[in-house]
Short mmCIF file of N, CA and C in Angstrom, two decimals:
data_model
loop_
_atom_site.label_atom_id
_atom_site.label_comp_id
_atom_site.label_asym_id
_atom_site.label_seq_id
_atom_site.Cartn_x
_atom_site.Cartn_y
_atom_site.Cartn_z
N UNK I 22 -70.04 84.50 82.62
CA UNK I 22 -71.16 83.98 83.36
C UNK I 22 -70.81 84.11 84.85
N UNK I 23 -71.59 84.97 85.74
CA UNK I 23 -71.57 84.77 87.05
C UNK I 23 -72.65 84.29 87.64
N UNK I 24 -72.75 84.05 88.97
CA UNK I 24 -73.46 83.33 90.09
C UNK I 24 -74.42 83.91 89.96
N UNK I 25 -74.98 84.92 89.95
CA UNK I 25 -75.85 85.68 90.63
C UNK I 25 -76.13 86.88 89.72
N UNK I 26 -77.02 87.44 90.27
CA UNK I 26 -77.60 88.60 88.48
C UNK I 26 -77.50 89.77 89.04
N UNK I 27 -76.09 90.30 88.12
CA UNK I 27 -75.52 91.46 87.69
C UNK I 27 -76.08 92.19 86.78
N UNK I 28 -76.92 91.80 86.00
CA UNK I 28 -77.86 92.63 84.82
C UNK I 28 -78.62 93.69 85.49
N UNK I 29 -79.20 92.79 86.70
CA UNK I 29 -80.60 94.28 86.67
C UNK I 29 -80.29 94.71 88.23
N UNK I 30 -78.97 94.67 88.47
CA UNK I 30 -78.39 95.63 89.54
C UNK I 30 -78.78 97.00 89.29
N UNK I 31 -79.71 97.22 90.72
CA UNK I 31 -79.73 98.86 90.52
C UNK I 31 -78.88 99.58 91.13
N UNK I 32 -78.56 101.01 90.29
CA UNK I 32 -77.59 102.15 90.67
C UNK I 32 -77.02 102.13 92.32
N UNK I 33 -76.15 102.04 92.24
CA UNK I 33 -75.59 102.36 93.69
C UNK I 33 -75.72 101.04 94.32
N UNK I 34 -75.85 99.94 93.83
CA UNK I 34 -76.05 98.20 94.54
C UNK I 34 -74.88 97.49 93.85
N UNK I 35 -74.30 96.03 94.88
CA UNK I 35 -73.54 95.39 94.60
C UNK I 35 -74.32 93.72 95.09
N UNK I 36 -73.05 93.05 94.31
CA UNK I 36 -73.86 91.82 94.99
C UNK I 36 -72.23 91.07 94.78
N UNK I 37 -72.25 89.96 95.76
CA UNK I 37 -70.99 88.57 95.70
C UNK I 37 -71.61 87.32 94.34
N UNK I 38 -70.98 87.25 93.80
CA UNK I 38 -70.55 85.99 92.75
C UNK I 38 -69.48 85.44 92.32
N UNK I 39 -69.59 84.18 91.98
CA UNK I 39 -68.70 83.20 91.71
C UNK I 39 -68.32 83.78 90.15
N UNK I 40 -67.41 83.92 89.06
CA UNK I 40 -67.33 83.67 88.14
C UNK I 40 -66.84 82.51 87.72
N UNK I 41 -67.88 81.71 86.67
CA UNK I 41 -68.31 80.48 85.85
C UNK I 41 -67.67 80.74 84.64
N UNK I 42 -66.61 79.16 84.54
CA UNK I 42 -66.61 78.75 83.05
C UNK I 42 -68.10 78.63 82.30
N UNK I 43 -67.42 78.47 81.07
CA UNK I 43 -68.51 77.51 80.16
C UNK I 43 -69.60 76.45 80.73
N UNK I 44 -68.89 75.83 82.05
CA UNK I 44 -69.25 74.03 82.36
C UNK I 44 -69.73 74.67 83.77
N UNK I 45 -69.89 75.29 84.42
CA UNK I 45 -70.23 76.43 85.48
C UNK I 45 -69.25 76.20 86.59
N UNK I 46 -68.42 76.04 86.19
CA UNK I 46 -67.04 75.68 87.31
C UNK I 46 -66.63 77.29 87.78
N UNK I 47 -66.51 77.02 89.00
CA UNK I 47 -65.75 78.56 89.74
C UNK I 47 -64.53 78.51 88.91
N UNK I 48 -64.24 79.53 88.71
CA UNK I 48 -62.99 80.53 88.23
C UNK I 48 -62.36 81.07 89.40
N UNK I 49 -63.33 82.34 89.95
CA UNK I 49 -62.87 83.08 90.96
C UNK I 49 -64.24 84.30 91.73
N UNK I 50 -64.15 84.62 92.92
CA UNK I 50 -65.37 85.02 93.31
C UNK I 50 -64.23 86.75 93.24
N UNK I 51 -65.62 87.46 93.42
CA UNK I 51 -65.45 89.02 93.23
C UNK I 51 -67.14 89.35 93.61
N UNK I 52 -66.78 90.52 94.04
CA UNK I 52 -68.22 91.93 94.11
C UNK I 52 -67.99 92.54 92.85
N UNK I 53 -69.23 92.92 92.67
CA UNK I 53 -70.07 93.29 91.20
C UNK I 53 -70.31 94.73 91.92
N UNK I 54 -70.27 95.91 91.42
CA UNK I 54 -71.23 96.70 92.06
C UNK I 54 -71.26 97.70 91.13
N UNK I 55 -72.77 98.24 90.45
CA UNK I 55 -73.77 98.88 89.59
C UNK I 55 -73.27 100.65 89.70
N UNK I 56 -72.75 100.77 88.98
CA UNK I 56 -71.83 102.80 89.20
C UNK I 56 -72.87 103.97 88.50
N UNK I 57 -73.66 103.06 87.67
CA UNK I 57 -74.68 103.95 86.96
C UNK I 57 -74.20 103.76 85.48
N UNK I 58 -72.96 104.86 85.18
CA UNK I 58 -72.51 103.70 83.97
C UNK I 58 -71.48 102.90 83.13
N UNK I 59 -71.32 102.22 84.57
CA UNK I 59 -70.16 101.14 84.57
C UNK I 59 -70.58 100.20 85.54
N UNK I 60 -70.27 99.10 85.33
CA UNK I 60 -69.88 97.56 87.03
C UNK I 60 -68.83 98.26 87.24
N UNK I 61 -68.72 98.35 88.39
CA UNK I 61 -67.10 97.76 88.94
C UNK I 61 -66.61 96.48 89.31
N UNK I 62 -65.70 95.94 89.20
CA UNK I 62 -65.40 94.24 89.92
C UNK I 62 -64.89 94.49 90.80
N UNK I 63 -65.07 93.85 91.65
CA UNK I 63 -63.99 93.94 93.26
C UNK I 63 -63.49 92.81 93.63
N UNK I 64 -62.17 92.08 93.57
CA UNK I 64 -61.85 91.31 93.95
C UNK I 64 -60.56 91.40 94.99
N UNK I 65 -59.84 90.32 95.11
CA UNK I 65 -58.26 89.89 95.44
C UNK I 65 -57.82 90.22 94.17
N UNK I 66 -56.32 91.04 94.81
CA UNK I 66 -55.22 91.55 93.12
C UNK I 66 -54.94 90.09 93.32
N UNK I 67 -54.47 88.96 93.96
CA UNK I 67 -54.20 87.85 93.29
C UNK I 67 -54.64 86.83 92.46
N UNK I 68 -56.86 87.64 91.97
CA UNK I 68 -57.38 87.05 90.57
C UNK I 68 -57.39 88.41 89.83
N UNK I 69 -56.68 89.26 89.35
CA UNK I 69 -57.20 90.29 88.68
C UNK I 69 -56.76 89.52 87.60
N UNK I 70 -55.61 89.32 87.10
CA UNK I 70 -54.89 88.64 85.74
C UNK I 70 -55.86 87.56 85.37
N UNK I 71 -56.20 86.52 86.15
CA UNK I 71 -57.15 85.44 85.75
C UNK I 71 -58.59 86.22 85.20
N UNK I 72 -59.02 86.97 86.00
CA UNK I 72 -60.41 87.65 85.77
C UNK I 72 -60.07 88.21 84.48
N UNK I 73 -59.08 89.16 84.60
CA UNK I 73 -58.94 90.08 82.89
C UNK I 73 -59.15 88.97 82.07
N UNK I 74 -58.04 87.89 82.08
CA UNK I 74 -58.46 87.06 80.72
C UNK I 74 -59.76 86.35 80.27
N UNK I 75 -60.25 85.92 81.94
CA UNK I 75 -61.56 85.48 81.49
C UNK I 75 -62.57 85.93 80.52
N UNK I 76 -62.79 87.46 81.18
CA UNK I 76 -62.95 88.56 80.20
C UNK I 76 -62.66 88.53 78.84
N UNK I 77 -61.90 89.08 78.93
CA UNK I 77 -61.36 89.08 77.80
C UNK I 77 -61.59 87.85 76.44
N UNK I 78 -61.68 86.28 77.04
CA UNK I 78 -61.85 85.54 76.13
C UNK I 78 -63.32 85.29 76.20
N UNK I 79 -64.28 85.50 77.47
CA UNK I 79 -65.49 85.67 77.26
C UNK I 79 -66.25 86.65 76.50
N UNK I 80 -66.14 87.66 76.13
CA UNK I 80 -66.70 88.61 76.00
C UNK I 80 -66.39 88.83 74.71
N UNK I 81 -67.01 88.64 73.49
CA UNK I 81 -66.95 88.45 72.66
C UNK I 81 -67.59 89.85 71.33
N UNK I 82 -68.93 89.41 71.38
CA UNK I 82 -69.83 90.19 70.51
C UNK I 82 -70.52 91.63 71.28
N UNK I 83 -70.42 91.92 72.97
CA UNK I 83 -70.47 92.72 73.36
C UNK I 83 -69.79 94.12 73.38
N UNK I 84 -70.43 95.07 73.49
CA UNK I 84 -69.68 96.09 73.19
C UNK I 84 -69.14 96.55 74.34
N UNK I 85 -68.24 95.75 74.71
CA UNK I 85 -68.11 96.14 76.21
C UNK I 85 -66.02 96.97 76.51
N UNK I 86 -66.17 97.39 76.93
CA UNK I 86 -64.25 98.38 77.37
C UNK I 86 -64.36 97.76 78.67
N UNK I 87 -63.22 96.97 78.82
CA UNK I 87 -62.29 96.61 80.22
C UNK I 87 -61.35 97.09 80.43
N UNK I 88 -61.25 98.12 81.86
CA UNK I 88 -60.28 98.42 82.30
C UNK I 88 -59.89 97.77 83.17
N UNK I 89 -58.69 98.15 83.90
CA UNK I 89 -58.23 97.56 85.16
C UNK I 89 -57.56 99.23 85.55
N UNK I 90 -58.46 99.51 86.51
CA UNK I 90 -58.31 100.74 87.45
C UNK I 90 -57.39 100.38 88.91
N UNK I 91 -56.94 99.28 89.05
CA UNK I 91 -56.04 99.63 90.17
C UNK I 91 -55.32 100.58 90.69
N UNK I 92 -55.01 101.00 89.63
CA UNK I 92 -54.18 101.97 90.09
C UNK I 92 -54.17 103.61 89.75
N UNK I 93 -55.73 103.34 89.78
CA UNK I 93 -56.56 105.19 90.22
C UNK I 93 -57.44 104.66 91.06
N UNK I 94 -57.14 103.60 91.76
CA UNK I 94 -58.78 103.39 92.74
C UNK I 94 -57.77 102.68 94.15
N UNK I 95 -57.95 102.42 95.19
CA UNK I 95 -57.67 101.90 96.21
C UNK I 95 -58.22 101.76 97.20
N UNK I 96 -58.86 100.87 98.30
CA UNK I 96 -59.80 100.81 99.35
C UNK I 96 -58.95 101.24 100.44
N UNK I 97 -59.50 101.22 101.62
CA UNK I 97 -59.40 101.59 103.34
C UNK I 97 -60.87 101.00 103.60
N UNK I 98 -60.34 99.55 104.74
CA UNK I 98 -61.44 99.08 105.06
C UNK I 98 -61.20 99.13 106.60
N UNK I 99 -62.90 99.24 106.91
CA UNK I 99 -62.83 99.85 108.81
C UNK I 99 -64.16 98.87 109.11
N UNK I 100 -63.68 97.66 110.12
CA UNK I 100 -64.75 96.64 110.70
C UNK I 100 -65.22 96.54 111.64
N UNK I 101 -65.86 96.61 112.62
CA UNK I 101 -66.15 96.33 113.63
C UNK I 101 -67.33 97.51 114.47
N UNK I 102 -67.80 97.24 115.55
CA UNK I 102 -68.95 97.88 115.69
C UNK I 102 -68.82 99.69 116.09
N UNK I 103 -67.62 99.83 115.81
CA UNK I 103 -67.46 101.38 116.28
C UNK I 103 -66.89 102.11 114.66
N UNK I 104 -66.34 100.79 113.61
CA UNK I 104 -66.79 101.55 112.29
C UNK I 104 -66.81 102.94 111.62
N UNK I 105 -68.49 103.07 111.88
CA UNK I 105 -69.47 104.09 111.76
C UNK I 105 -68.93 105.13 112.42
N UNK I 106 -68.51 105.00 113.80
CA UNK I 106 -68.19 106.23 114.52
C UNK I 106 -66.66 106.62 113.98
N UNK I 107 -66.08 105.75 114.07
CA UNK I 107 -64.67 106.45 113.75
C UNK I 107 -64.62 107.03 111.95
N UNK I 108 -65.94 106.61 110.87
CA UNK I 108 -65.94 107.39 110.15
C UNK I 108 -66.53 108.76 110.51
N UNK I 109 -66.95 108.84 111.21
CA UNK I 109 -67.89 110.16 111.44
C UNK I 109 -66.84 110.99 112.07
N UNK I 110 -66.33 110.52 113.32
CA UNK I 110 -65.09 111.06 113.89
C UNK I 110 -64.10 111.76 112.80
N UNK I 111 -64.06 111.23 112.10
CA UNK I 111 -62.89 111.50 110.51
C UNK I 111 -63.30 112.63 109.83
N UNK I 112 -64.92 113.01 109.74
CA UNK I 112 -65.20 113.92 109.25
C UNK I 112 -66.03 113.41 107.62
N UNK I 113 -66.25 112.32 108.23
CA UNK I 113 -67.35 111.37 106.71
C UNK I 113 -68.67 111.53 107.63
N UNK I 114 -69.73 112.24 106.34
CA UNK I 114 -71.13 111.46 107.28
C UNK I 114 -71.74 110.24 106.25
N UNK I 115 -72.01 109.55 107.24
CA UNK I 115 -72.36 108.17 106.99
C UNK I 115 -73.55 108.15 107.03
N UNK I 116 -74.05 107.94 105.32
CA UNK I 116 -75.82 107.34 105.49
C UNK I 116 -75.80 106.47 105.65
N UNK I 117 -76.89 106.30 106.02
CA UNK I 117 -77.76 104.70 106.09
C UNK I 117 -77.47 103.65 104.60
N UNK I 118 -76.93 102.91 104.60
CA UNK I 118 -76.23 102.08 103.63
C UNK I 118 -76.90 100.74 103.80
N UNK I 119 -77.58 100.17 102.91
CA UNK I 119 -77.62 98.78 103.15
C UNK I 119 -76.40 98.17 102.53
N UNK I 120 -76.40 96.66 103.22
CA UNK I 120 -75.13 96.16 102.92
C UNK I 120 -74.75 96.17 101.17
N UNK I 121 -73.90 95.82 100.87
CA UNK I 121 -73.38 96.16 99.57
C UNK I 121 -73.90 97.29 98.73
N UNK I 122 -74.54 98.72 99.41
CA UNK I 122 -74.77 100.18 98.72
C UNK I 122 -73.52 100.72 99.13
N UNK I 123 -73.34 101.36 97.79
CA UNK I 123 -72.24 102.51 97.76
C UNK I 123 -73.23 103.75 97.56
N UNK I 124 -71.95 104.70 97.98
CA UNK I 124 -72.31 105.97 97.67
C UNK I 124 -71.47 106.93 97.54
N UNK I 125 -71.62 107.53 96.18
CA UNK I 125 -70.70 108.26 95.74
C UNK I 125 -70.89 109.57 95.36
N UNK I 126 -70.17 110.91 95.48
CA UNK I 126 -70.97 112.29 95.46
C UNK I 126 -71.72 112.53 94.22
N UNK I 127 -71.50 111.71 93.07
CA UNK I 127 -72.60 111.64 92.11
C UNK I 127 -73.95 111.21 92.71
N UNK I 128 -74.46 110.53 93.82
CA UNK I 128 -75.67 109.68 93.89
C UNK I 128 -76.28 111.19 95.30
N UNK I 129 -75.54 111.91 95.37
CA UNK I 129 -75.68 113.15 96.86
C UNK I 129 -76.40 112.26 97.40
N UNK I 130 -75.16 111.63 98.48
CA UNK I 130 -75.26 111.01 99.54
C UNK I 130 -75.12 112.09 100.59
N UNK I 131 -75.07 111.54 101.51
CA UNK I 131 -74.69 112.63 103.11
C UNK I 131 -73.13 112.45 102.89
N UNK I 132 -72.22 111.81 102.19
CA UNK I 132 -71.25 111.60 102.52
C UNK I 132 -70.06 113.00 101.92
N UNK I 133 -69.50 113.11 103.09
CA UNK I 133 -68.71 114.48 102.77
C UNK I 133 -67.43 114.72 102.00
N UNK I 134 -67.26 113.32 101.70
CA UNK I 134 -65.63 113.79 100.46
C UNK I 134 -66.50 113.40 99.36
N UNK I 135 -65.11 114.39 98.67
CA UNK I 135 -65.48 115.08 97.71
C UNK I 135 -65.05 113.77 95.79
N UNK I 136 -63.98 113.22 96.44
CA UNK I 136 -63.47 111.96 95.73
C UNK I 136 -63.46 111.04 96.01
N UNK I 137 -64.47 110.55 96.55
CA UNK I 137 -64.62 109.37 97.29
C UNK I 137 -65.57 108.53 97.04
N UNK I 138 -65.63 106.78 97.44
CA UNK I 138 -66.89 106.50 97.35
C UNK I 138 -67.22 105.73 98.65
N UNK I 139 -68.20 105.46 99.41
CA UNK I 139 -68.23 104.55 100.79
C UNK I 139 -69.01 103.71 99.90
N UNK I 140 -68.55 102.66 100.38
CA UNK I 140 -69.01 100.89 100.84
C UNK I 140 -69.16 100.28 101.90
N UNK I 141 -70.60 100.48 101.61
CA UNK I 141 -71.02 98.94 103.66
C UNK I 141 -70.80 97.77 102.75
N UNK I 142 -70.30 96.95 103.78
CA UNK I 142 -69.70 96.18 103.69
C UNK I 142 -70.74 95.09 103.65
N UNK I 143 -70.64 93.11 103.23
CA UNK I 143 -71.90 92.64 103.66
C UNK I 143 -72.26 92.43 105.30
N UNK I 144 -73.36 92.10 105.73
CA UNK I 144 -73.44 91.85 107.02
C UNK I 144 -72.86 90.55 107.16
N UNK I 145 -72.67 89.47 106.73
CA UNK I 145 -72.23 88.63 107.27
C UNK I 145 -70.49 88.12 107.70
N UNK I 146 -70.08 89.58 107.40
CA UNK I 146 -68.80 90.03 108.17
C UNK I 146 -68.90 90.67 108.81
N UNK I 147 -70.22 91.56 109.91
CA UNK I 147 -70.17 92.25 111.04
C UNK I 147 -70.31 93.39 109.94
N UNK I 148 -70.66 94.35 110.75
CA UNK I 148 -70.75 95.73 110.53
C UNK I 148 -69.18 96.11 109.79
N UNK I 149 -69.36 96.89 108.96
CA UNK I 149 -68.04 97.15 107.98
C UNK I 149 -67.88 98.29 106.91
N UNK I 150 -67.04 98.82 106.38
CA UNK I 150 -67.29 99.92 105.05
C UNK I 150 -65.91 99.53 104.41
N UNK I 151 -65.70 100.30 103.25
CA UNK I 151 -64.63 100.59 102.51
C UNK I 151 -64.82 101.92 102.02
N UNK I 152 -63.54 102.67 101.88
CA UNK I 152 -63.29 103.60 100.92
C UNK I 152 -62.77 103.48 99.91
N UNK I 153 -63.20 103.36 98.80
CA UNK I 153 -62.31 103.95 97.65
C UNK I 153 -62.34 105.17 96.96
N UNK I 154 -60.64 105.32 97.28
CA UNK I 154 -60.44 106.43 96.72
C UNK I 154 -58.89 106.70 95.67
N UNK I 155 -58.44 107.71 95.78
CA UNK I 155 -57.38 107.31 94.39
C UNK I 155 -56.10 107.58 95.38
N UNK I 156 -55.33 106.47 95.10
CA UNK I 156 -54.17 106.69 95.85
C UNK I 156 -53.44 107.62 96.38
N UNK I 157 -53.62 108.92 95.70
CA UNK I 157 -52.69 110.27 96.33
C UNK I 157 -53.67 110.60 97.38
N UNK I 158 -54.80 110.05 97.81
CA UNK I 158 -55.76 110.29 98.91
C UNK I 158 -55.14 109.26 100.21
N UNK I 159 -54.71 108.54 100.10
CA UNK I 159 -54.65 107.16 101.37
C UNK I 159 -53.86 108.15 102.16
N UNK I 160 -53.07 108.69 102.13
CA UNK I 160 -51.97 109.00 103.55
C UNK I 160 -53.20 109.49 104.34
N UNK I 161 -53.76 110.53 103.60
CA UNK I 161 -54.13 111.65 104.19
C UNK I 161 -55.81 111.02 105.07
N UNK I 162 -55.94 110.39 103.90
CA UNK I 162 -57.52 109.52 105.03
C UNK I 162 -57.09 108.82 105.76
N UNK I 163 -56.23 107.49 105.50
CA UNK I 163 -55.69 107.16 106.75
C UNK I 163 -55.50 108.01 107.75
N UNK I 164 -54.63 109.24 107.76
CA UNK I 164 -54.50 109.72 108.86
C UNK I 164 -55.49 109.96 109.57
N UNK I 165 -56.99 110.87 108.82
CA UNK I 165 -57.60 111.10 109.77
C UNK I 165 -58.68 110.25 110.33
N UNK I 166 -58.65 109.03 109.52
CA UNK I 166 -59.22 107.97 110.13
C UNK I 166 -58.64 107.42 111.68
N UNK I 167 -57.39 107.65 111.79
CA UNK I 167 -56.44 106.88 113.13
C UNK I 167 -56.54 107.80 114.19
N UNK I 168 -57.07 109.18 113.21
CA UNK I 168 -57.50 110.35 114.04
C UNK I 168 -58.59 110.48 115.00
N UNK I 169 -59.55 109.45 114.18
CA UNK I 169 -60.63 109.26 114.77
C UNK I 169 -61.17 108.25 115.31
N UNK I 170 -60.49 107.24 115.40
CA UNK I 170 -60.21 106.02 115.93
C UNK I 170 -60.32 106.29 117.78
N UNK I 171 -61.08 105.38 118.44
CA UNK I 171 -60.94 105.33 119.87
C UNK I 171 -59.13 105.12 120.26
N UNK I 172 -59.32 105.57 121.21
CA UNK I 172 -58.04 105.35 122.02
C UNK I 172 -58.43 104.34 122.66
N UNK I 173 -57.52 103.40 122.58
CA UNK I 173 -57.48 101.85 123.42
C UNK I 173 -57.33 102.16 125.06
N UNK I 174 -58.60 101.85 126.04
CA UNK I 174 -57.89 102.61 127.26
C UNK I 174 -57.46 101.18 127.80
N UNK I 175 -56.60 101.73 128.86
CA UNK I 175 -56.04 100.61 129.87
C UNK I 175 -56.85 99.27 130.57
N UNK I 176 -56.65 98.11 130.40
CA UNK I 176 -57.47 97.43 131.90
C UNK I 176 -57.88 98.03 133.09
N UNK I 177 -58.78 98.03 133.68
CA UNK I 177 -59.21 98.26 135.06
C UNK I 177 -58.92 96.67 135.68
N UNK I 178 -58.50 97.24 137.21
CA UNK I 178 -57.67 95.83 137.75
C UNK I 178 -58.02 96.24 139.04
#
């Protein structure tokens, strides 16, 4: 049982919820977000173990497969109002995303990698994205993310 309705999430949408015991007590909060045909969960690795079991002892008569992809999936998150540019700088084009839309080269977005997926972030953390992508990717986006990053200039005095 979560906060908020994950059922009739459409393709390429996410949303924030609490996951509820039985008695509707928080467990632990996570992003939900709709892949076409899969959720993904997005949380802190310090509830993944709690979440699996929840799962796991919730989910009963559904025909449902839980994985835990950590470790073919990994984010790169970029905040603040220049963001956008230093993805573009990198060599990502960035659609128009409402907050919690992904987009992934299954959905032919504008976005130019090829294994990748972008996430705007919600607005009520400022302008924001994530990448996920699969770990033998991070050096190399990092890099050209720092690539594309403003240069911090000096004070004027």
């Amino acid at each position: 049982m979560v906060s908020n309705n994950v059922r009739d999430l459409a393709n390429g949408r996410g949303v924030y919820a609490f996951l509820l015991n039985a008695q509707g007590h928080i467990q632990a909060d996570l992003y939900v977000f709709q892949r076409g045909d899969s959720l993904l969960v997005d949380t802190e690795r310090g509830q993944r173990e709690k979440i699996l079991q929840l799962f796991d002892h919730y989910i009963i008569a559904d025909d449902v497969e839980i994985a835990d992809i950590s470790a073919k999936l990994t984010a790169l998150g970029l905040a603040g109002p220049e963001a956008r540019h230093v993805l573009e700088r990198a060599g990502v084009r960035v659609p128009d995303l409402a907050p919690l839309e992904l987009c992934t080269p299954k959905c032919e977005c504008a976005c130019s990698c090829l294994h990748c997926t972008l996430v705007r972030g919600d607005d009520s953390a400022g302008l924001s994205y994530e990448i996920w992508i699969a770990p033998n990717q991070l050096k190399s986006t990092w890099e050209a993310l720092i690539a594309g990053a403003p240069t911090p200039s000096a004070p004027v005095r």
